[in-house]
Amino acid sequence: MTEDVTRIEIADHLAGVFANGAVTKHDLLIAAADARVEVRDVLAELPDRRYTELRQVWEDLPRVPVGA
């Protein structure tokens, strides 16, 4: 059984990606290139917009739980 994706797991892959300013959905997917396919699939659901902080990702992924 595949473990559910959590915000903690996503945050682990996106740590530091916002250090140089706003990023796009594409940038987030690149930052998570070594993540499990399930994590990349969740990030692929994000709308095409610019993100300046991780909190904005959570706003667009409200169904993703914080932890297991």
mmCIF file of C-alpha atoms in Angstrom:
data_model
loop_
_atom_site.group_PDB
_atom_site.id
_atom_site.type_symbol
_atom_site.label_atom_id
_atom_site.label_comp_id
_atom_site.label_asym_id
_atom_site.label_seq_id
_atom_site.Cartn_x
_atom_site.Cartn_y
_atom_site.Cartn_z
ATOM 1 C CA MET A 1 0.000 0.000 0.000
ATOM 2 C CA THR A 2 1.325 3.434 -0.973
ATOM 3 C CA GLU A 3 1.803 5.863 1.858
ATOM 4 C CA ASP A 4 -0.252 9.043 1.568
ATOM 5 C CA VAL A 5 1.556 12.230 0.633
ATOM 6 C CA THR A 6 1.846 14.739 3.474
ATOM 7 C CA ARG A 7 2.752 18.406 3.699
ATOM 8 C CA ILE A 8 5.845 17.428 5.669
ATOM 9 C CA GLU A 9 7.070 15.229 2.829
ATOM 10 C CA ILE A 10 6.370 17.929 0.253
ATOM 11 C CA ALA A 11 8.119 20.547 2.415
ATOM 12 C CA ASP A 12 11.181 18.289 2.684
ATOM 13 C CA HIS A 13 11.534 18.389 -1.106
ATOM 14 C CA LEU A 14 10.798 22.085 -1.475
ATOM 15 C CA ALA A 15 13.048 23.331 1.332
ATOM 16 C CA GLY A 16 15.063 26.276 0.099
ATOM 17 C CA VAL A 17 13.332 26.614 -3.243
ATOM 18 C CA PHE A 18 11.869 29.993 -2.250
ATOM 19 C CA ALA A 19 15.227 31.450 -1.118
ATOM 20 C CA ASN A 20 15.743 33.413 -4.340
ATOM 21 C CA GLY A 21 12.189 34.740 -4.714
ATOM 22 C CA ALA A 22 9.058 33.623 -6.487
ATOM 23 C CA VAL A 23 8.914 30.256 -8.225
ATOM 24 C CA THR A 24 6.563 28.655 -10.711
ATOM 25 C CA LYS A 25 4.761 25.335 -10.627
ATOM 26 C CA HIS A 26 7.446 24.080 -13.019
ATOM 27 C CA ASP A 27 10.172 25.138 -10.569
ATOM 28 C CA LEU A 28 8.415 23.226 -7.783
ATOM 29 C CA LEU A 29 8.248 20.099 -9.919
ATOM 30 C CA ILE A 30 11.959 20.378 -10.698
ATOM 31 C CA ALA A 31 12.758 20.820 -6.993
ATOM 32 C CA ALA A 32 10.817 17.619 -6.288
ATOM 33 C CA ALA A 33 12.377 15.628 -9.123
ATOM 34 C CA ASP A 34 13.792 13.034 -6.719
ATOM 35 C CA ALA A 35 10.530 12.681 -4.764
ATOM 36 C CA ARG A 36 8.193 9.721 -4.929
ATOM 37 C CA VAL A 37 5.939 9.762 -7.986
ATOM 38 C CA GLU A 38 2.950 10.344 -5.671
ATOM 39 C CA VAL A 39 4.498 13.597 -4.435
ATOM 40 C CA ARG A 40 5.165 14.755 -7.978
ATOM 41 C CA ASP A 41 1.584 13.868 -8.950
ATOM 42 C CA VAL A 42 0.206 16.022 -6.120
ATOM 43 C CA LEU A 43 2.419 18.945 -7.126
ATOM 44 C CA ALA A 44 1.311 18.528 -10.739
ATOM 45 C CA GLU A 45 -2.230 19.355 -9.558
ATOM 46 C CA LEU A 46 -1.154 22.891 -8.628
ATOM 47 C CA PRO A 47 -2.425 25.739 -10.796
ATOM 48 C CA ASP A 48 0.059 27.507 -13.061
ATOM 49 C CA ARG A 49 0.947 30.535 -10.972
ATOM 50 C CA ARG A 50 3.860 32.056 -9.089
ATOM 51 C CA TYR A 51 4.544 31.064 -5.491
ATOM 52 C CA THR A 52 6.521 33.239 -3.089
ATOM 53 C CA GLU A 53 6.204 31.007 -0.027
ATOM 54 C CA LEU A 54 5.300 27.462 0.922
ATOM 55 C CA ARG A 55 2.068 28.623 2.564
ATOM 56 C CA GLN A 56 0.694 29.425 -0.895
ATOM 57 C CA VAL A 57 1.236 25.815 -1.944
ATOM 58 C CA TRP A 58 -0.919 24.678 0.992
ATOM 59 C CA GLU A 59 -3.647 27.122 -0.039
ATOM 60 C CA ASP A 60 -3.814 25.357 -3.398
ATOM 61 C CA LEU A 61 -3.571 21.859 -1.865
ATOM 62 C CA PRO A 62 -5.958 22.033 1.108
ATOM 63 C CA ARG A 63 -6.711 18.280 1.075
ATOM 64 C CA VAL A 64 -3.078 17.303 1.733
ATOM 65 C CA PRO A 65 -2.673 16.434 5.428
ATOM 66 C CA VAL A 66 0.128 17.842 7.565
ATOM 67 C CA GLY A 67 1.407 14.454 8.696
ATOM 68 C CA ALA A 68 0.533 10.788 8.744
#
